[in-house]
XYZ file of C-alpha atoms in Angstrom:
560
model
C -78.771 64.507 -141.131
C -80.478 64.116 -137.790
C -82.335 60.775 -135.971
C -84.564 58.467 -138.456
C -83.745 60.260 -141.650
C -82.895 57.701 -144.198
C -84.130 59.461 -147.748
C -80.916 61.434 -148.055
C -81.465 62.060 -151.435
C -85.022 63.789 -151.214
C -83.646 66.035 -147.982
C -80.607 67.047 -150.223
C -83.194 67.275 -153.520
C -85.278 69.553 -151.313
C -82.811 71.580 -150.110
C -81.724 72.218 -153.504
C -84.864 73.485 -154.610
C -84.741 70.351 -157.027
C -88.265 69.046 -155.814
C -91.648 70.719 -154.765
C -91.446 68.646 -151.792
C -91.346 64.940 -150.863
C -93.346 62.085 -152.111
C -94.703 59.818 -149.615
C -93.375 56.346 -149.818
C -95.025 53.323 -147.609
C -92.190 50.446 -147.036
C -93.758 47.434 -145.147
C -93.155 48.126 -141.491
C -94.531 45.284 -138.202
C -95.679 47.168 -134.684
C -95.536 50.512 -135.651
C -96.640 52.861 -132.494
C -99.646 55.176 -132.754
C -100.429 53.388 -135.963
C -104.086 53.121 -135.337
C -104.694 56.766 -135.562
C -104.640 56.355 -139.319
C -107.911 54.511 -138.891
C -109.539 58.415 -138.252
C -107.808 59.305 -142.042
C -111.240 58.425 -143.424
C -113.023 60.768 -140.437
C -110.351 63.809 -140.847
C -111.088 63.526 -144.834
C -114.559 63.742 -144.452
C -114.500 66.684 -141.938
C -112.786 68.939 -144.222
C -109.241 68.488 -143.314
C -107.710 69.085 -147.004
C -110.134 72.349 -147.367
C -107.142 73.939 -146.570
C -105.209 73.276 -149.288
C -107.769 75.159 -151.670
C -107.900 78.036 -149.546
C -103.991 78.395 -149.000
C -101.558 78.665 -151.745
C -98.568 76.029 -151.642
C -95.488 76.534 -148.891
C -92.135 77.174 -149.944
C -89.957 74.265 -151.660
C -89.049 71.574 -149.085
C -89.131 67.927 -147.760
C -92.506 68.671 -145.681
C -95.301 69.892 -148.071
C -98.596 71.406 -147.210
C -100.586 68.363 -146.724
C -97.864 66.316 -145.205
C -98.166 69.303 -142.305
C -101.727 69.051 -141.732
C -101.967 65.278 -141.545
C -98.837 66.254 -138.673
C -101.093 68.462 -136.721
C -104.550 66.195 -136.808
C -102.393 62.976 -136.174
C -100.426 65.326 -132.814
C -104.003 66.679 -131.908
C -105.890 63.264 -132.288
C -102.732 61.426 -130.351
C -102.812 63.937 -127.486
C -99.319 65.565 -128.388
C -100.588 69.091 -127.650
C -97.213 71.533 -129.197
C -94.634 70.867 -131.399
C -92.188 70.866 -128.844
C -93.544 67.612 -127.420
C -92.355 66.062 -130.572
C -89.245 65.993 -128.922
C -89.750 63.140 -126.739
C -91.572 60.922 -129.008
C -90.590 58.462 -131.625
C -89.786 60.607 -134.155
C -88.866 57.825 -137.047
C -92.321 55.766 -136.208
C -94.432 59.280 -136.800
C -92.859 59.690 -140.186
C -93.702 56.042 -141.359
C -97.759 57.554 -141.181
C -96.678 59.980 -143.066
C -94.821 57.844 -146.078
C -91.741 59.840 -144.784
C -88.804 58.534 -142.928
C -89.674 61.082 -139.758
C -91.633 63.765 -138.944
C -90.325 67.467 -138.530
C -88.282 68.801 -135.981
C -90.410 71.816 -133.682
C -87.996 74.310 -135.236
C -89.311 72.641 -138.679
C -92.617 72.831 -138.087
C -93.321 76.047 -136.529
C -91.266 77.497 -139.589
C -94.107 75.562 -141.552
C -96.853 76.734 -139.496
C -95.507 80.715 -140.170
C -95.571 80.291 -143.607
C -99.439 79.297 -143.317
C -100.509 81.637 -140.805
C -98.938 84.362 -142.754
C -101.145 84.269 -145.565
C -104.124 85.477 -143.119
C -106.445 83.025 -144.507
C -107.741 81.585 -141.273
C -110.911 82.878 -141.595
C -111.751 82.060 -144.890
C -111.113 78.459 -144.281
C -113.087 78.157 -141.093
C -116.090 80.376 -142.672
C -115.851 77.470 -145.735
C -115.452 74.375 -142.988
C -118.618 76.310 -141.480
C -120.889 76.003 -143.922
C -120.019 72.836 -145.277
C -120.901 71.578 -141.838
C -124.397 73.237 -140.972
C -125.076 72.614 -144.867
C -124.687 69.204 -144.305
C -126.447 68.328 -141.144
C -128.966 71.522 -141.186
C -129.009 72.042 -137.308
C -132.169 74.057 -136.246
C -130.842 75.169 -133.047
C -127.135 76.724 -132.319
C -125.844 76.980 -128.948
C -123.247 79.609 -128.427
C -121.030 80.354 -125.487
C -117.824 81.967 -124.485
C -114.743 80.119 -123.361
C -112.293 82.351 -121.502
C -108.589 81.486 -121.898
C -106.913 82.762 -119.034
C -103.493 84.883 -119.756
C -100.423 84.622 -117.658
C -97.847 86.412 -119.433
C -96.704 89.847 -119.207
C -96.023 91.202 -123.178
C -100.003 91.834 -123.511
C -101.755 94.276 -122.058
C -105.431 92.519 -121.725
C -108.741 93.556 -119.701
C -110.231 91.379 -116.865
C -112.887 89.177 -117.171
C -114.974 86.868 -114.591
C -113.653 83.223 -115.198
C -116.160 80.871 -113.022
C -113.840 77.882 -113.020
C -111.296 79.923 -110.860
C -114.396 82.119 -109.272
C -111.792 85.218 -110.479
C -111.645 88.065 -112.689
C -108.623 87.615 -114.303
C -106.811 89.158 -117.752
C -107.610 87.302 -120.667
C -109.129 86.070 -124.012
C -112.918 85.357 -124.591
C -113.415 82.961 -127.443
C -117.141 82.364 -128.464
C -117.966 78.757 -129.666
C -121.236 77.910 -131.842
C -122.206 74.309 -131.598
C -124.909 72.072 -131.710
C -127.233 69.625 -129.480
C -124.185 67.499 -129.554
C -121.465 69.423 -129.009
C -120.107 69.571 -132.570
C -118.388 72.704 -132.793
C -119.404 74.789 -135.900
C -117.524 78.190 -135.672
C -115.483 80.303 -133.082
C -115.068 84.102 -133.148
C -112.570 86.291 -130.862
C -113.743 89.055 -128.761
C -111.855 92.132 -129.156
C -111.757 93.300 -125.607
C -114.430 92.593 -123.210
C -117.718 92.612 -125.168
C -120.887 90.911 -124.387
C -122.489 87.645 -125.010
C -125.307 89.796 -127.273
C -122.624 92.261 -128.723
C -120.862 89.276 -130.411
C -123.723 87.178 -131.598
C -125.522 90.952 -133.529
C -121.776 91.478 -134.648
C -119.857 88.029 -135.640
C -122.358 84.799 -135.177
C -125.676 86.190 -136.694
C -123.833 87.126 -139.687
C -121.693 84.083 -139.929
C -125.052 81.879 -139.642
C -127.384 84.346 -141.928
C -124.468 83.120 -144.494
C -124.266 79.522 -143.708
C -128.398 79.198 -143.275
C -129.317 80.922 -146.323
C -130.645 77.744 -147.831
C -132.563 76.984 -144.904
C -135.823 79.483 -145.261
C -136.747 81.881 -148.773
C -138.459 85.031 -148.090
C -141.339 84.084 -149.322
C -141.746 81.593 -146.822
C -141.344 84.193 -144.012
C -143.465 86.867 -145.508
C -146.173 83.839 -145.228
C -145.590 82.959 -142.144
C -145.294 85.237 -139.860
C -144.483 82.904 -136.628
C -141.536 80.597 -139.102
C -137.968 81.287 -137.315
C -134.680 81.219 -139.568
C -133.444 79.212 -136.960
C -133.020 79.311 -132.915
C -130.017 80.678 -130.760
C -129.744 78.697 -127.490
C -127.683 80.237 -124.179
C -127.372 81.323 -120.824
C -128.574 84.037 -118.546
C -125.911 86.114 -119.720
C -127.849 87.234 -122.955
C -131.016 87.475 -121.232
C -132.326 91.195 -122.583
C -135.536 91.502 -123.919
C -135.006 94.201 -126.424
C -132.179 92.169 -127.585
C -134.592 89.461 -128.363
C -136.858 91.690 -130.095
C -134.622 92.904 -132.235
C -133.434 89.595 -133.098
C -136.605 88.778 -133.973
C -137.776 91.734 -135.747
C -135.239 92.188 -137.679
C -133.666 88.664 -138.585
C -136.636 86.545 -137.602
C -134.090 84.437 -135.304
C -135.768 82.722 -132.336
C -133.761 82.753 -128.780
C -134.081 79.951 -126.080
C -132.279 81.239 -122.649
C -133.051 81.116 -119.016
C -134.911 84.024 -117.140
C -133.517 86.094 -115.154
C -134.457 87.550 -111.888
C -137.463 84.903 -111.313
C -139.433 85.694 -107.986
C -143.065 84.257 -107.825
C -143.401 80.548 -107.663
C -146.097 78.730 -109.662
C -148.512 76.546 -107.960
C -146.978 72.679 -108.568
C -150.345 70.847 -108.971
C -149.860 73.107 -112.720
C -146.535 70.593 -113.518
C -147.041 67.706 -115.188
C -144.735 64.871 -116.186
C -143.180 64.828 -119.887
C -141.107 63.033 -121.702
C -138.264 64.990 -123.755
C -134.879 63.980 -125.347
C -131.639 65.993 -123.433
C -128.340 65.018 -125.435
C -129.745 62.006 -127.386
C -131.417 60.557 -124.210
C -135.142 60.411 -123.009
C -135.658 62.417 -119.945
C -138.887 62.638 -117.753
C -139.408 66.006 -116.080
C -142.476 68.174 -114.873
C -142.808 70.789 -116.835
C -145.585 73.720 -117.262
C -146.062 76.847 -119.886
C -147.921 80.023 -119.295
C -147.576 82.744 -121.789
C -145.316 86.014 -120.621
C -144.785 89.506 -121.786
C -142.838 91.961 -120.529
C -142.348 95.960 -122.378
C -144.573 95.024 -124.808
C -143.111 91.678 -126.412
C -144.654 88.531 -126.126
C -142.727 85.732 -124.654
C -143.545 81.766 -123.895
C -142.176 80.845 -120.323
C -141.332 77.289 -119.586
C -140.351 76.142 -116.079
C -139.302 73.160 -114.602
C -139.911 71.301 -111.015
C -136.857 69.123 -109.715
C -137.358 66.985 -107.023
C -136.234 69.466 -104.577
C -139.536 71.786 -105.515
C -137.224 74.435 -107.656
C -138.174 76.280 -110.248
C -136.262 76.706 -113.378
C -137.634 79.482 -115.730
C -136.741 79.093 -119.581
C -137.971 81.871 -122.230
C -138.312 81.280 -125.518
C -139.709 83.717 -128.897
C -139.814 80.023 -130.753
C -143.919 79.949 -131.741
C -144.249 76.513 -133.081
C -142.206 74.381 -131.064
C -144.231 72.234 -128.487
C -142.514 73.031 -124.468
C -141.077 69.439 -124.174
C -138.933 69.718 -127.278
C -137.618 73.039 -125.946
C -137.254 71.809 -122.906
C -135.025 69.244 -123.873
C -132.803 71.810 -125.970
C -132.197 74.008 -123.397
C -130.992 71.766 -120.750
C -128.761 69.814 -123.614
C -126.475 73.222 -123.479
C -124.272 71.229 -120.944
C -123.076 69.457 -124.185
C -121.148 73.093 -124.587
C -120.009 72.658 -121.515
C -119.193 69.288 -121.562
C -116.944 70.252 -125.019
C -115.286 72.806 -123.733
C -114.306 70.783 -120.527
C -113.033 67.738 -122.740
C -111.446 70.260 -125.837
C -109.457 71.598 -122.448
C -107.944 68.299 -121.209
C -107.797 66.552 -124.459
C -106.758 69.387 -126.697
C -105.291 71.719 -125.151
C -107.560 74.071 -126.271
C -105.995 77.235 -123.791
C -102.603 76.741 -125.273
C -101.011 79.385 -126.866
C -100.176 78.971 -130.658
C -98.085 81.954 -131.034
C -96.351 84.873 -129.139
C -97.082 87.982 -129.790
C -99.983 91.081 -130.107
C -101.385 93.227 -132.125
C -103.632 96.700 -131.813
C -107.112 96.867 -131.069
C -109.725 98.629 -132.770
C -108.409 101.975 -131.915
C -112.356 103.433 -132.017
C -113.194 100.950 -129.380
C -114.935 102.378 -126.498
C -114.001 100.728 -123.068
C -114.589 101.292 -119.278
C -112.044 103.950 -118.629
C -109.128 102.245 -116.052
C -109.135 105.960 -114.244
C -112.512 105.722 -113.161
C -112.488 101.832 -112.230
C -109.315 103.006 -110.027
C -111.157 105.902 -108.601
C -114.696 103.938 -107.646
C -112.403 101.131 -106.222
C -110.540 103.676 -103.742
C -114.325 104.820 -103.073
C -115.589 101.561 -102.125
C -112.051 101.005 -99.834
C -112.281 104.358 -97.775
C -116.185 103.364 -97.711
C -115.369 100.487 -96.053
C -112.972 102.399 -93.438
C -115.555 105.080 -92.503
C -118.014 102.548 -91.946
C -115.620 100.253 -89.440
C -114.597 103.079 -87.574
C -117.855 104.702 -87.150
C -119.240 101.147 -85.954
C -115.814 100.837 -83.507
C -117.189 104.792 -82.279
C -120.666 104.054 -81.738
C -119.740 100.308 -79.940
C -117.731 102.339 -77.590
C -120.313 105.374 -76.899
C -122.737 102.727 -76.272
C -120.242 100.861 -74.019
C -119.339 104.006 -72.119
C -122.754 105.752 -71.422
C -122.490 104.803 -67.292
C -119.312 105.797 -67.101
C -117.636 107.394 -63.693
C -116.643 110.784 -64.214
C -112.829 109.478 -63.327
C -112.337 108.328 -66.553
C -114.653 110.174 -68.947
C -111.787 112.474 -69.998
C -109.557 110.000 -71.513
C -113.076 108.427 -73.096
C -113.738 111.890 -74.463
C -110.263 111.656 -75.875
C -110.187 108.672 -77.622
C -113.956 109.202 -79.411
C -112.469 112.578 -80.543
C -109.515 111.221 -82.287
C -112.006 108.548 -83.631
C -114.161 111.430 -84.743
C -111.570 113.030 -86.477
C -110.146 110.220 -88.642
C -114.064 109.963 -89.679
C -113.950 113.539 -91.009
C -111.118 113.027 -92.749
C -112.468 109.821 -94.277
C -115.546 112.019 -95.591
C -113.590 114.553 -96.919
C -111.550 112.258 -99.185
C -114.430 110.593 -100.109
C -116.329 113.988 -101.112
C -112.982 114.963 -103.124
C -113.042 111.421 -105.162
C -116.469 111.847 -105.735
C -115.722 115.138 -107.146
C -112.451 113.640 -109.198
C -114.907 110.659 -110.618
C -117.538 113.358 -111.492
C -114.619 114.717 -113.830
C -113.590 111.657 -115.396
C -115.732 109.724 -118.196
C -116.727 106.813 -117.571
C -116.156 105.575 -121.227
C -112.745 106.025 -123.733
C -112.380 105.521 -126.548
C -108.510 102.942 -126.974
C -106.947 105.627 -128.387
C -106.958 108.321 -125.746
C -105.816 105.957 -122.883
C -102.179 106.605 -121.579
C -99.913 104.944 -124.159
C -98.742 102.639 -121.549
C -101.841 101.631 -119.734
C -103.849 100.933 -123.906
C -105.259 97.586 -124.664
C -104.149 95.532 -127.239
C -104.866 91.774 -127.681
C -102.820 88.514 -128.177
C -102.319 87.206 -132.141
C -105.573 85.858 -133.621
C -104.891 84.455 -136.916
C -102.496 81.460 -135.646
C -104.892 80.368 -132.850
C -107.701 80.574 -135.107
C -106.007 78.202 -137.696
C -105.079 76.051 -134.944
C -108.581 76.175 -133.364
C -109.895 74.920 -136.677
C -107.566 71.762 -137.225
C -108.732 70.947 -133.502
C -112.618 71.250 -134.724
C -111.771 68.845 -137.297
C -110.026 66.156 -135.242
C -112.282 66.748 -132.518
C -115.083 66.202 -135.147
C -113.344 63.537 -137.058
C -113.033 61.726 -133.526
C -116.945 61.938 -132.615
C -117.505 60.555 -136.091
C -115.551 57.189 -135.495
C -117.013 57.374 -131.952
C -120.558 57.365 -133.774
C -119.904 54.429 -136.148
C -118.176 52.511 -133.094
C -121.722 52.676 -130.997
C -123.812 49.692 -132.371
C -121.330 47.345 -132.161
C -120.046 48.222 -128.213
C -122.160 47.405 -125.475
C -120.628 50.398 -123.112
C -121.226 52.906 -125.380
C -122.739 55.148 -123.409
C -119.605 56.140 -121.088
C -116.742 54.019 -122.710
C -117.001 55.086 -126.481
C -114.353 57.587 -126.653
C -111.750 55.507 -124.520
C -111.993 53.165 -127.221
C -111.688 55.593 -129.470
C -108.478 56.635 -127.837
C -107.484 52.943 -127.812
C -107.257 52.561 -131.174
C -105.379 55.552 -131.815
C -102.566 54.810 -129.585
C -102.191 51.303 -130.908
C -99.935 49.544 -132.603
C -100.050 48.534 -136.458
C -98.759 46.917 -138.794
C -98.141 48.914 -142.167
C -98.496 46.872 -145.654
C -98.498 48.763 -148.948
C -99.338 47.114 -151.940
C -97.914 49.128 -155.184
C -99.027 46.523 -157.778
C -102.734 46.428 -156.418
C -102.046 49.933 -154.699
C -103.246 49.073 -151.450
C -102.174 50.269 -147.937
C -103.276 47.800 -145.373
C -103.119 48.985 -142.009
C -103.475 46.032 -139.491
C -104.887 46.919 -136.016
C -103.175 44.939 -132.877
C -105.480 43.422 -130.471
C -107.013 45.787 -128.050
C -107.772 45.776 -124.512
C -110.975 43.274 -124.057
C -112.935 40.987 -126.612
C -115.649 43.501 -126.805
C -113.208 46.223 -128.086
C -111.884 43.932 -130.704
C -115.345 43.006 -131.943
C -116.124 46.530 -131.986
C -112.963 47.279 -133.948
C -113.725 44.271 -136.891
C -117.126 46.066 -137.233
C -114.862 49.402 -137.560
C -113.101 47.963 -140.300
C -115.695 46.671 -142.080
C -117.145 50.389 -142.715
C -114.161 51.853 -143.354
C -113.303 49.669 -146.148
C -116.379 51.008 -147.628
C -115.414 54.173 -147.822
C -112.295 53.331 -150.486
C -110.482 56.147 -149.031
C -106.998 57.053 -150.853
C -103.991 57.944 -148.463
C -103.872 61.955 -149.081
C -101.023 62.680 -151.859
C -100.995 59.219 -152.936
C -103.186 56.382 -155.400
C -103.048 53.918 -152.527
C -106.295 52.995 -151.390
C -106.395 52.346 -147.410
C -107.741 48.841 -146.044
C -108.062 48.095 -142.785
C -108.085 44.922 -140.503
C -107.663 43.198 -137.252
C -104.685 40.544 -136.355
């Protein structure tokens, strides 16, 4: 029956159709690898990882049920085993024992799994529920939102270019937009259809998703009272900088913005700066800062700026009222915690991986930049270029040859006449694509585009699935990173190593079916401090009482 399986009745049950699918059944096992990660179960439980199962309905009958196949993609995620092909080259038979099983699935096995979730298109639901649960729970006042491009290299989609500033290219691909908070705790992520903006996505996908998830945040009574009290405030960068679009935000959803200016040309005067004390990702930060008020086509603004050391000036806008400039201060420049998630979501995570092959249509109604005209103002700018060379080459050598002898002004006269000609025909062309780009529209609509040249977009629903299961580990990670802190005196730039430490080590695996118990037993770590840390990590867990998911066996945790 394949490497590690030893419940040949269950597979052969299953396969039957006898069973639902199989019970998980701990067996005392010494040194079992990766064992630690089941200290996160707690973390992963608390996060929302078993949402799922009320959202989905049950898979077909077999050995691997629903729940046994998410606690298989949080435990690959959380151990850095980034597809289910990489299964392949680990210890297949040690997996299963954290699962009560005698191995985990095969890739084959659990992709086949994964279809049969991602078919029931219920991504969304349960990452709209995992959502709200979240900002419901910690009621963050400020969301920071950002895209994340994930670069395409295959040739089956047909996708339009966008600037990626990691490679400094425009290259095909997907924009995902993240919402997080001061932290970097991811809340949501949307998809962008084609190539919309930063402003396009948050009136069309992120103010509606947070209007939902905020509703207990402010009545409207209180905002028909107070006529300065924000919903809440969107934080991020320069490319959402539009004042109308702030108005409008404001006007009609009474939803503050905090961004940087754009296009900043005076300088104020630094004896204005003075030195504050503000809080940028959980630590206290002095800067000089200074406020002066700012309007611009009619809407009121509050301008903050800050002095580095090297005298420049950073401008940040706000519509926030009530919020005192040091505070915002220290929100704005805590959006590198977006950018320090997306970086470690990348590495970690694998977070540009695709989850499934395949594409689907477009809005058809879509309007885009029409590919004809891009072509045509591109062969513009080219021939452009070629006029302007050769009529610098022409006038260098008129300038060259104004003394000339008489000897050799024929074959001078020649050559700047053959150079005078090619420049003709260079303005000509260029007057005939100016003509062709007058006759072309600079928008279409998807539809009307050549059916071989249309836009269409890689599969959604699977990557969004898989994009939430990584929210929750990365969440249920940060959590046990959190309780870890007091007790570790490197917390500060060591916390998630350790983190990763105890995932990837060794345990020993003791159930208890008289006093229904499951006592995982932690091997000794890398240094003293790490083991301290990791008694103190016990302690608090027990706490908890957790039960192993699908079982009555309450999890308790110690050191050797």
């Amino acid at each position: 029956m394949g490497i590690a399986t030893t419940r040949e009745f269950d597979r052969v049950a299953s396969s039957l159709g006898l069973v639902e699918e199989a019970t998980p059944i701990f067996h005392h096992a010494d040194n079992v690898c990766n064992a630690g990660v089941l200290f996160l179960i707690p973390a992963l439980l608390s996060q929302g990882l078993l949402k799922a199962t009320d959202i989905y309905a049950r898979l077909r009958k077999g050995y691997y049920g629903f729940v046994s196949i998410l606690l298989v993609l949080a435990f690959m995620f959380l151990s850095r085993i980034k597809c289910p092909e990489q299964l392949k080259t680990c210890k297949v038979g040690e997996l299963g024992k954290l699962l009560g099983l005698d191995r985990v699935p095969e890739a084959k096995c659990l992709r086949y799994k994964i279809e049969q979730i991602v078919n029931q298109n219920k991504a969304m639901v349960l990452s709209q529920a995992l959502s709200q649960e979240w900002i419901e729970a910690e009621v963050p006042l400020f969301f920071y939102i950002d895209g994340h491009v994930r670069v395409y290299h295959g040739y089956q989609a047909n996708l339009t270019k966008r600037y990626v500033s990691r490679e400094k290219l425009c290259l095909a691909g997907t924009t995902e937009f993240w919402v997080n908070n001061e932290l970097g705790m991811p809340y949501l992520v949307v998809f962008s259809e084609l190539n919309e903006k930063l402003k396009t996505v948050i009136l069309e996908q992120v103010v509606p998703a947070l209007l939902r998830d905020t509703a207990s945040y402010v009545s409207e009574d209180e905002l028909q009272k107070d006529k300065e009290l924000a919903r809440f405030t969107l934080v991020f960068d320069r490319e959402g900088y539009d004042v109308a679009f702030f108005k409008q935000l404001w006007n009609d959803y009474r939803i503050a913005v905090l961004t940087y200016r754009k296009a900043v040309k005076d300088v104020w005067p630094e004896s204005d700066f003075e030195d504050c004390t503000t809080t940028v990702i959980a630590k206290n930060v002095t800067m000089k800062l200074c406020e002066k008020p700012f309007e611009t086509n009619g809407f009121a603004l509050r301008e903050i700026r800050r002095r580095s050391e090297n005298n420049h000036q950073t401008s940040i806008v706000t519509t926030l009222p009530k919020v005192s400039m040091e505070v915002l201060a220290g929100k704005m420049f805590s959006r590198w915690s977006q950018e320090n998630f997306f970086r470690y979501m990348v590495q970690d995570f694998d977070l540009d991986r695709m989850a499934e092959y395949g594409i689907e249509e477009v809005n058809q109604e879509l309007e885009v930049v029409n590919p004809s005209y891009k072509n045509i103002t591109y062969r513009l700018k080219k021939l452009r270029e070629k006029e302007r060379r050769l009529k610098a080459k022409l006038y260098a050598v008129i300038e060259e040859n104004l003394n000339t002898d008489i000897d050799t002004l024929k074959d001078i006269l020649h050559e700047q006449g053959k150079m005078q000609e090619s420049i003709s025909a260079y303005e000509r062309d260029i007057k005939d694509l100016c003509e062709e780009r007058k006759q072309t529209p600079y928008y279409i609509k998807v539809k009307d585009m050549p059916e071989k040249s249309q836009y269409n977009k890689l599969k959604t629903e699977s990557k969004l699935f898989m994009n939430t299961i990584r929210m929750i580990a990365y969440r249920a990670e940060t959590v046990v990173a959190n309780l870890l802190t007091p007790y570790y005196c490197k917390s500060a730039v060591e916390i998630r190593m350790l983190v990763k430490e105890i995932i990837k080590s060794d345990a020993d695996m003791i159930p208890d079916y008289e006093e229904n118990t499951l006592t995982i037993r932690l091997h000794s770590l890398s240094t003293p401090r790490a083991n301290r840390a990791a008694r103190e990590l016990c302690s608090i867990l027990n706490d908890t009482e957790t039960l192993y998911p699908g079982t009555n066996l309450r999890l308790a945790y110690e050191t050797v």
